[in-house]
Each structure stands twice: as C-alpha cells, then as structure tokens.
Amino acid sequence: MNKHSYFRLLVIALIIVACDDSSSSPKPEPDLDLPEQKPTWEFIHQDSIILVDTRVNSGSFEFGTRMRFIKNGHIDSIGIQMPDSDSYRFTVWNLADTSIVLSTQIDVDSGEVKYMMISPIEIQAGDEIRITIQSNDWYRYTHTTNSTIQIFPDTIGDIILIDYGYFDGNSQSYPTEIYQNYYAGFADIVFKPTE
C-alpha cells in the first residue's frame, strides 16, 4: 500500500468516527417550563377593560369568575387586590359538583396586589372552576366604551373566562347571580400549563 492509500483510509476512518454519535452525550430535552398565566391580571389590563368604580364597606358578597382550562396544568398560587386592608376568604370551587377545592384567608393591604403559594391544584383540559372572594369591598370593571357590552367569555392564554357571578350575603355560598357585562373583584390564580 502506498502513502496515498494510507492517507485515504485514515481520512475515511476519521469521517466514520466523527459521524458516530454513540459516544457523544445525549442531547438535552427542550425546555418545557411554560410561562405562568395570571388570567384575571391579564384580563383587567386589556385595552378594552376599564376600572369604573371602587367600593368599600358596601354590602357583603361571595363573588368571582368562572373559568375553563384549555390545557393540562396546575394552579400553584392565588391572588387578590382589594381597595381596603383586611383578611379576605378566597375559595376555589369545582364546577363538576360545586364542591369547595380550596378555602383560605389572604391578608392584604389597601390596593396591594398579593399572590400566595398554595398546594398545587391539578387541572385537566376541559376542567371548570370558579374562584371567589367573600367581601364587602371591590373594584368594578366594564368595557371601555359601554358598560352594557359583554366582556365575557374571553380567552386569556390557555384559560377561558366564562362569566362573573355573585351570591348576596356573608355565607360561603356558590354564586347564583351571573353577569357577562362587568367584573368585580380582583381574584386571580397562577396557572402553569404542563403541555
């Protein structure tokens, strides 16, 4: 064998070794850490929504938003903003049977937006919940141009906000008065999709 033959064999061997991935480390999985979603926060900060009223000590209600999830994931935090400093009861209702999934108190200062970690609530695509606050204080939001225009349903990220509802009184009762042209509160969740 001449020098050129040895050189060709050496080049071929190097090409084969360079193309062989079996000795290389595995490729990392794509980053599936999807961004968290705060549907109420995103909803009230749309250009089409405006704060029209603030009430303090104005009658007690259990009130909040019904929502349907488009993707699987989990809720790992809840949040509120209220116009008066107090301790507020926050409830997560399962819409399959209106049972209570979570009931807890959140202490908040006037105007403060506060999110609180919770034990994760697993969510499947298609699940519906309602989140409510028991309070005599609230902010009221409507459409920017006309308070009679429907603002619900509205899709925010992977969540459909279906309607707003309230129950008149101090008891922890599922809302029975349902509206689609205004929102009162501010109750929110932090949803983290897993797909």
PDB file of C-alpha atoms in Angstrom:
ATOM      1  CA  MET A   1       0.000   0.000   0.000  1.00  0.00           C
ATOM      2  CA  ASN A   2       1.288   3.411  -0.888  1.00  0.00           C
ATOM      3  CA  LYS A   3       1.128   6.641   1.120  1.00  0.00           C
ATOM      4  CA  HIS A   4      -1.986   7.837  -0.690  1.00  0.00           C
ATOM      5  CA  SER A   5      -3.893   4.674   0.197  1.00  0.00           C
ATOM      6  CA  TYR A   6      -2.961   5.002   3.873  1.00  0.00           C
ATOM      7  CA  PHE A   7      -3.979   8.636   3.796  1.00  0.00           C
ATOM      8  CA  ARG A   8      -7.366   7.777   2.215  1.00  0.00           C
ATOM      9  CA  LEU A   9      -8.006   5.069   4.811  1.00  0.00           C
ATOM     10  CA  LEU A  10      -7.095   7.477   7.605  1.00  0.00           C
ATOM     11  CA  VAL A  11      -9.471  10.147   6.245  1.00  0.00           C
ATOM     12  CA  ILE A  12     -12.307   7.604   5.874  1.00  0.00           C
ATOM     13  CA  ALA A  13     -11.740   6.342   9.440  1.00  0.00           C
ATOM     14  CA  LEU A  14     -11.822   9.904  10.806  1.00  0.00           C
ATOM     15  CA  ILE A  15     -15.049  10.652   8.934  1.00  0.00           C
ATOM     16  CA  ILE A  16     -16.683   7.495  10.314  1.00  0.00           C
ATOM     17  CA  VAL A  17     -15.626   8.343  13.887  1.00  0.00           C
ATOM     18  CA  ALA A  18     -16.773  11.967  13.518  1.00  0.00           C
ATOM     19  CA  CYS A  19     -20.211  10.880  12.272  1.00  0.00           C
ATOM     20  CA  ASP A  20     -20.727   8.311  15.056  1.00  0.00           C
ATOM     21  CA  ASP A  21     -22.999   9.889  17.758  1.00  0.00           C
ATOM     22  CA  SER A  22     -22.930   6.860  20.043  1.00  0.00           C
ATOM     23  CA  SER A  23     -20.023   8.229  22.076  1.00  0.00           C
ATOM     24  CA  SER A  24     -21.446  11.735  22.428  1.00  0.00           C
ATOM     25  CA  SER A  25     -23.583  12.791  25.370  1.00  0.00           C
ATOM     26  CA  PRO A  26     -27.370  12.745  24.915  1.00  0.00           C
ATOM     27  CA  LYS A  27     -28.998  15.883  23.583  1.00  0.00           C
ATOM     28  CA  PRO A  28     -30.847  17.903  26.228  1.00  0.00           C
ATOM     29  CA  GLU A  29     -34.635  17.831  26.189  1.00  0.00           C
ATOM     30  CA  PRO A  30     -36.294  21.053  25.021  1.00  0.00           C
ATOM     31  CA  ASP A  31     -37.222  23.415  27.844  1.00  0.00           C
ATOM     32  CA  LEU A  32     -40.869  22.695  28.683  1.00  0.00           C
ATOM     33  CA  ASP A  33     -41.083  25.232  31.505  1.00  0.00           C
ATOM     34  CA  LEU A  34     -44.022  27.137  30.029  1.00  0.00           C
ATOM     35  CA  PRO A  35     -44.769  30.638  31.322  1.00  0.00           C
ATOM     36  CA  GLU A  36     -47.197  31.068  34.194  1.00  0.00           C
ATOM     37  CA  GLN A  37     -50.566  32.624  33.452  1.00  0.00           C
ATOM     38  CA  LYS A  38     -52.473  35.119  35.617  1.00  0.00           C
ATOM     39  CA  PRO A  39     -55.798  35.301  33.771  1.00  0.00           C
ATOM     40  CA  THR A  40     -57.541  37.972  35.851  1.00  0.00           C
ATOM     41  CA  TRP A  41     -54.487  40.230  35.887  1.00  0.00           C
ATOM     42  CA  GLU A  42     -54.154  39.910  32.111  1.00  0.00           C
ATOM     43  CA  PHE A  43     -57.927  40.357  31.631  1.00  0.00           C
ATOM     44  CA  ILE A  44     -58.252  43.654  33.533  1.00  0.00           C
ATOM     45  CA  HIS A  45     -55.156  45.093  31.827  1.00  0.00           C
ATOM     46  CA  GLN A  46     -56.562  44.753  28.307  1.00  0.00           C
ATOM     47  CA  ASP A  47     -57.239  47.980  26.414  1.00  0.00           C
ATOM     48  CA  SER A  48     -60.949  47.086  26.214  1.00  0.00           C
ATOM     49  CA  ILE A  49     -61.427  46.887  30.035  1.00  0.00           C
ATOM     50  CA  ILE A  50     -61.625  49.865  32.403  1.00  0.00           C
ATOM     51  CA  LEU A  51     -61.992  50.339  36.170  1.00  0.00           C
ATOM     52  CA  VAL A  52     -65.254  52.261  36.677  1.00  0.00           C
ATOM     53  CA  ASP A  53     -65.921  52.047  40.428  1.00  0.00           C
ATOM     54  CA  THR A  54     -64.329  51.255  43.787  1.00  0.00           C
ATOM     55  CA  ARG A  55     -66.469  50.200  46.768  1.00  0.00           C
ATOM     56  CA  VAL A  56     -65.514  49.920  50.444  1.00  0.00           C
ATOM     57  CA  ASN A  57     -67.916  48.577  53.120  1.00  0.00           C
ATOM     58  CA  SER A  58     -70.714  48.341  50.576  1.00  0.00           C
ATOM     59  CA  GLY A  59     -72.607  45.121  51.351  1.00  0.00           C
ATOM     60  CA  SER A  60     -71.228  41.580  51.628  1.00  0.00           C
ATOM     61  CA  PHE A  61     -70.991  39.233  48.664  1.00  0.00           C
ATOM     62  CA  GLU A  62     -69.305  35.997  47.576  1.00  0.00           C
ATOM     63  CA  PHE A  63     -68.134  36.914  44.068  1.00  0.00           C
ATOM     64  CA  GLY A  64     -65.791  35.858  41.300  1.00  0.00           C
ATOM     65  CA  THR A  65     -65.077  34.403  37.887  1.00  0.00           C
ATOM     66  CA  ARG A  66     -65.879  31.055  36.286  1.00  0.00           C
ATOM     67  CA  MET A  67     -63.123  29.682  34.063  1.00  0.00           C
ATOM     68  CA  ARG A  68     -62.455  26.703  31.786  1.00  0.00           C
ATOM     69  CA  PHE A  69     -58.965  25.384  31.061  1.00  0.00           C
ATOM     70  CA  ILE A  70     -57.778  24.636  27.534  1.00  0.00           C
ATOM     71  CA  LYS A  71     -54.626  22.758  28.601  1.00  0.00           C
ATOM     72  CA  ASN A  72     -53.476  20.456  31.389  1.00  0.00           C
ATOM     73  CA  GLY A  73     -51.501  22.059  34.186  1.00  0.00           C
ATOM     74  CA  HIS A  74     -51.760  23.143  37.796  1.00  0.00           C
ATOM     75  CA  ILE A  75     -52.638  26.145  39.916  1.00  0.00           C
ATOM     76  CA  ASP A  76     -49.892  26.877  42.419  1.00  0.00           C
ATOM     77  CA  SER A  77     -50.829  30.362  43.669  1.00  0.00           C
ATOM     78  CA  ILE A  78     -53.886  32.512  44.257  1.00  0.00           C
ATOM     79  CA  GLY A  79     -54.029  36.274  44.339  1.00  0.00           C
ATOM     80  CA  ILE A  80     -56.185  39.245  45.201  1.00  0.00           C
ATOM     81  CA  GLN A  81     -56.244  43.015  45.111  1.00  0.00           C
ATOM     82  CA  MET A  82     -58.807  44.862  47.217  1.00  0.00           C
ATOM     83  CA  PRO A  83     -59.487  48.543  47.949  1.00  0.00           C
ATOM     84  CA  ASP A  84     -59.462  48.061  51.756  1.00  0.00           C
ATOM     85  CA  SER A  85     -56.960  46.443  54.138  1.00  0.00           C
ATOM     86  CA  ASP A  86     -58.470  43.269  55.577  1.00  0.00           C
ATOM     87  CA  SER A  87     -58.391  39.474  55.661  1.00  0.00           C
ATOM     88  CA  TYR A  88     -60.400  38.003  52.770  1.00  0.00           C
ATOM     89  CA  ARG A  89     -61.700  34.475  52.265  1.00  0.00           C
ATOM     90  CA  PHE A  90     -60.649  33.049  48.889  1.00  0.00           C
ATOM     91  CA  THR A  91     -62.474  29.963  47.558  1.00  0.00           C
ATOM     92  CA  VAL A  92     -61.838  27.687  44.582  1.00  0.00           C
ATOM     93  CA  TRP A  93     -64.984  25.793  43.523  1.00  0.00           C
ATOM     94  CA  ASN A  94     -65.047  22.628  41.395  1.00  0.00           C
ATOM     95  CA  LEU A  95     -67.721  23.180  38.752  1.00  0.00           C
ATOM     96  CA  ALA A  96     -68.401  19.472  38.267  1.00  0.00           C
ATOM     97  CA  ASP A  97     -70.368  19.477  41.546  1.00  0.00           C
ATOM     98  CA  THR A  98     -69.826  22.991  43.043  1.00  0.00           C
ATOM     99  CA  SER A  99     -67.727  21.456  45.827  1.00  0.00           C
ATOM    100  CA  ILE A 100     -65.019  23.510  47.510  1.00  0.00           C
ATOM    101  CA  VAL A 101     -61.495  22.592  46.389  1.00  0.00           C
ATOM    102  CA  LEU A 102     -59.748  25.274  48.463  1.00  0.00           C
ATOM    103  CA  SER A 103     -60.822  27.798  51.079  1.00  0.00           C
ATOM    104  CA  THR A 104     -58.255  30.061  52.724  1.00  0.00           C
ATOM    105  CA  GLN A 105     -57.735  33.572  54.072  1.00  0.00           C
ATOM    106  CA  ILE A 106     -55.494  36.162  52.429  1.00  0.00           C
ATOM    107  CA  ASP A 107     -54.462  39.289  54.332  1.00  0.00           C
ATOM    108  CA  VAL A 108     -53.921  42.255  52.045  1.00  0.00           C
ATOM    109  CA  ASP A 109     -53.310  45.982  52.384  1.00  0.00           C
ATOM    110  CA  SER A 110     -55.428  48.506  50.507  1.00  0.00           C
ATOM    111  CA  GLY A 111     -54.572  48.455  46.807  1.00  0.00           C
ATOM    112  CA  GLU A 112     -51.870  45.802  47.243  1.00  0.00           C
ATOM    113  CA  VAL A 113     -51.712  43.013  44.653  1.00  0.00           C
ATOM    114  CA  LYS A 114     -50.826  39.901  46.640  1.00  0.00           C
ATOM    115  CA  TYR A 115     -50.231  36.352  45.407  1.00  0.00           C
ATOM    116  CA  MET A 116     -49.920  33.437  47.838  1.00  0.00           C
ATOM    117  CA  MET A 117     -48.500  29.960  47.149  1.00  0.00           C
ATOM    118  CA  ILE A 118     -50.862  27.012  47.711  1.00  0.00           C
ATOM    119  CA  SER A 119     -50.582  23.240  47.443  1.00  0.00           C
ATOM    120  CA  PRO A 120     -50.894  22.672  43.691  1.00  0.00           C
ATOM    121  CA  ILE A 121     -54.366  22.003  42.290  1.00  0.00           C
ATOM    122  CA  GLU A 122     -54.067  19.683  39.284  1.00  0.00           C
ATOM    123  CA  ILE A 123     -56.057  20.773  36.235  1.00  0.00           C
ATOM    124  CA  GLN A 124     -57.065  18.763  33.164  1.00  0.00           C
ATOM    125  CA  ALA A 125     -58.019  20.369  29.859  1.00  0.00           C
ATOM    126  CA  GLY A 126     -61.782  20.969  29.977  1.00  0.00           C
ATOM    127  CA  ASP A 127     -61.955  21.396  33.778  1.00  0.00           C
ATOM    128  CA  GLU A 128     -64.032  24.313  35.052  1.00  0.00           C
ATOM    129  CA  ILE A 129     -63.646  26.166  38.332  1.00  0.00           C
ATOM    130  CA  ARG A 130     -64.961  29.343  39.888  1.00  0.00           C
ATOM    131  CA  ILE A 131     -62.736  31.472  42.104  1.00  0.00           C
ATOM    132  CA  THR A 132     -64.469  33.743  44.618  1.00  0.00           C
ATOM    133  CA  ILE A 133     -63.761  36.218  47.394  1.00  0.00           C
ATOM    134  CA  GLN A 134     -66.080  36.954  50.328  1.00  0.00           C
ATOM    135  CA  SER A 135     -66.029  40.713  50.830  1.00  0.00           C
ATOM    136  CA  ASN A 136     -67.846  43.997  51.212  1.00  0.00           C
ATOM    137  CA  ASP A 137     -65.103  45.746  49.178  1.00  0.00           C
ATOM    138  CA  TRP A 138     -64.396  45.509  45.461  1.00  0.00           C
ATOM    139  CA  TYR A 139     -63.297  47.096  42.215  1.00  0.00           C
ATOM    140  CA  ARG A 140     -65.736  47.124  39.298  1.00  0.00           C
ATOM    141  CA  TYR A 141     -64.614  46.786  35.660  1.00  0.00           C
ATOM    142  CA  THR A 142     -66.581  47.113  32.412  1.00  0.00           C
ATOM    143  CA  HIS A 143     -65.945  47.557  28.707  1.00  0.00           C
ATOM    144  CA  THR A 144     -64.161  50.855  27.997  1.00  0.00           C
ATOM    145  CA  THR A 145     -66.797  52.236  25.628  1.00  0.00           C
ATOM    146  CA  ASN A 146     -70.090  50.923  27.007  1.00  0.00           C
ATOM    147  CA  SER A 147     -70.956  49.149  30.266  1.00  0.00           C
ATOM    148  CA  THR A 148     -73.624  47.037  28.543  1.00  0.00           C
ATOM    149  CA  ILE A 149     -71.156  45.367  26.149  1.00  0.00           C
ATOM    150  CA  GLN A 150     -70.347  41.778  27.116  1.00  0.00           C
ATOM    151  CA  ILE A 151     -66.792  41.298  28.356  1.00  0.00           C
ATOM    152  CA  PHE A 152     -67.276  37.556  28.953  1.00  0.00           C
ATOM    153  CA  PRO A 153     -66.452  34.998  27.677  1.00  0.00           C
ATOM    154  CA  ASP A 154     -62.847  35.947  26.969  1.00  0.00           C
ATOM    155  CA  THR A 155     -59.860  33.709  26.280  1.00  0.00           C
ATOM    156  CA  ILE A 156     -56.742  34.670  28.205  1.00  0.00           C
ATOM    157  CA  GLY A 157     -53.805  32.402  27.405  1.00  0.00           C
ATOM    158  CA  ASP A 158     -54.942  28.809  27.990  1.00  0.00           C
ATOM    159  CA  ILE A 159     -57.984  29.802  30.063  1.00  0.00           C
ATOM    160  CA  ILE A 160     -61.475  30.882  29.033  1.00  0.00           C
ATOM    161  CA  LEU A 161     -63.039  33.340  31.480  1.00  0.00           C
ATOM    162  CA  ILE A 162     -66.709  32.420  31.094  1.00  0.00           C
ATOM    163  CA  ASP A 163     -68.642  34.789  33.349  1.00  0.00           C
ATOM    164  CA  TYR A 164     -68.754  36.746  36.593  1.00  0.00           C
ATOM    165  CA  GLY A 165     -71.117  35.795  39.401  1.00  0.00           C
ATOM    166  CA  TYR A 166     -72.016  36.655  42.973  1.00  0.00           C
ATOM    167  CA  PHE A 167     -74.056  35.474  45.944  1.00  0.00           C
ATOM    168  CA  ASP A 168     -75.577  38.212  48.122  1.00  0.00           C
ATOM    169  CA  GLY A 169     -74.662  37.663  51.786  1.00  0.00           C
ATOM    170  CA  ASN A 170     -71.914  36.659  54.232  1.00  0.00           C
ATOM    171  CA  SER A 171     -72.162  32.890  53.781  1.00  0.00           C
ATOM    172  CA  GLN A 172     -69.702  30.851  51.737  1.00  0.00           C
ATOM    173  CA  SER A 173     -72.224  30.098  49.000  1.00  0.00           C
ATOM    174  CA  TYR A 174     -71.813  29.397  45.323  1.00  0.00           C
ATOM    175  CA  PRO A 175     -72.692  32.471  43.199  1.00  0.00           C
ATOM    176  CA  THR A 176     -76.170  32.403  41.689  1.00  0.00           C
ATOM    177  CA  GLU A 177     -76.370  35.860  40.073  1.00  0.00           C
ATOM    178  CA  ILE A 178     -74.444  35.644  36.785  1.00  0.00           C
ATOM    179  CA  TYR A 179     -73.300  38.523  34.551  1.00  0.00           C
ATOM    180  CA  GLN A 180     -71.261  38.896  31.384  1.00  0.00           C
ATOM    181  CA  ASN A 181     -71.006  42.680  31.084  1.00  0.00           C
ATOM    182  CA  TYR A 182     -68.956  43.505  34.194  1.00  0.00           C
ATOM    183  CA  TYR A 183     -66.389  42.099  36.579  1.00  0.00           C
ATOM    184  CA  ALA A 184     -65.990  42.884  40.284  1.00  0.00           C
ATOM    185  CA  GLY A 185     -63.143  41.828  42.471  1.00  0.00           C
ATOM    186  CA  PHE A 186     -59.942  41.156  41.893  1.00  0.00           C
ATOM    187  CA  ALA A 187     -59.410  37.426  42.462  1.00  0.00           C
ATOM    188  CA  ASP A 188     -56.783  35.587  40.440  1.00  0.00           C
ATOM    189  CA  ILE A 189     -54.842  32.341  40.100  1.00  0.00           C
ATOM    190  CA  VAL A 190     -51.404  31.436  38.801  1.00  0.00           C
ATOM    191  CA  PHE A 191     -51.831  28.644  36.253  1.00  0.00           C
ATOM    192  CA  LYS A 192     -48.827  26.733  34.929  1.00  0.00           C
ATOM    193  CA  PRO A 193     -49.579  24.626  31.844  1.00  0.00           C
ATOM    194  CA  THR A 194     -47.717  21.345  31.550  1.00  0.00           C
ATOM    195  CA  GLU A 195     -48.065  20.866  27.790  1.00  0.00           C
TER     196      GLU A 195
END
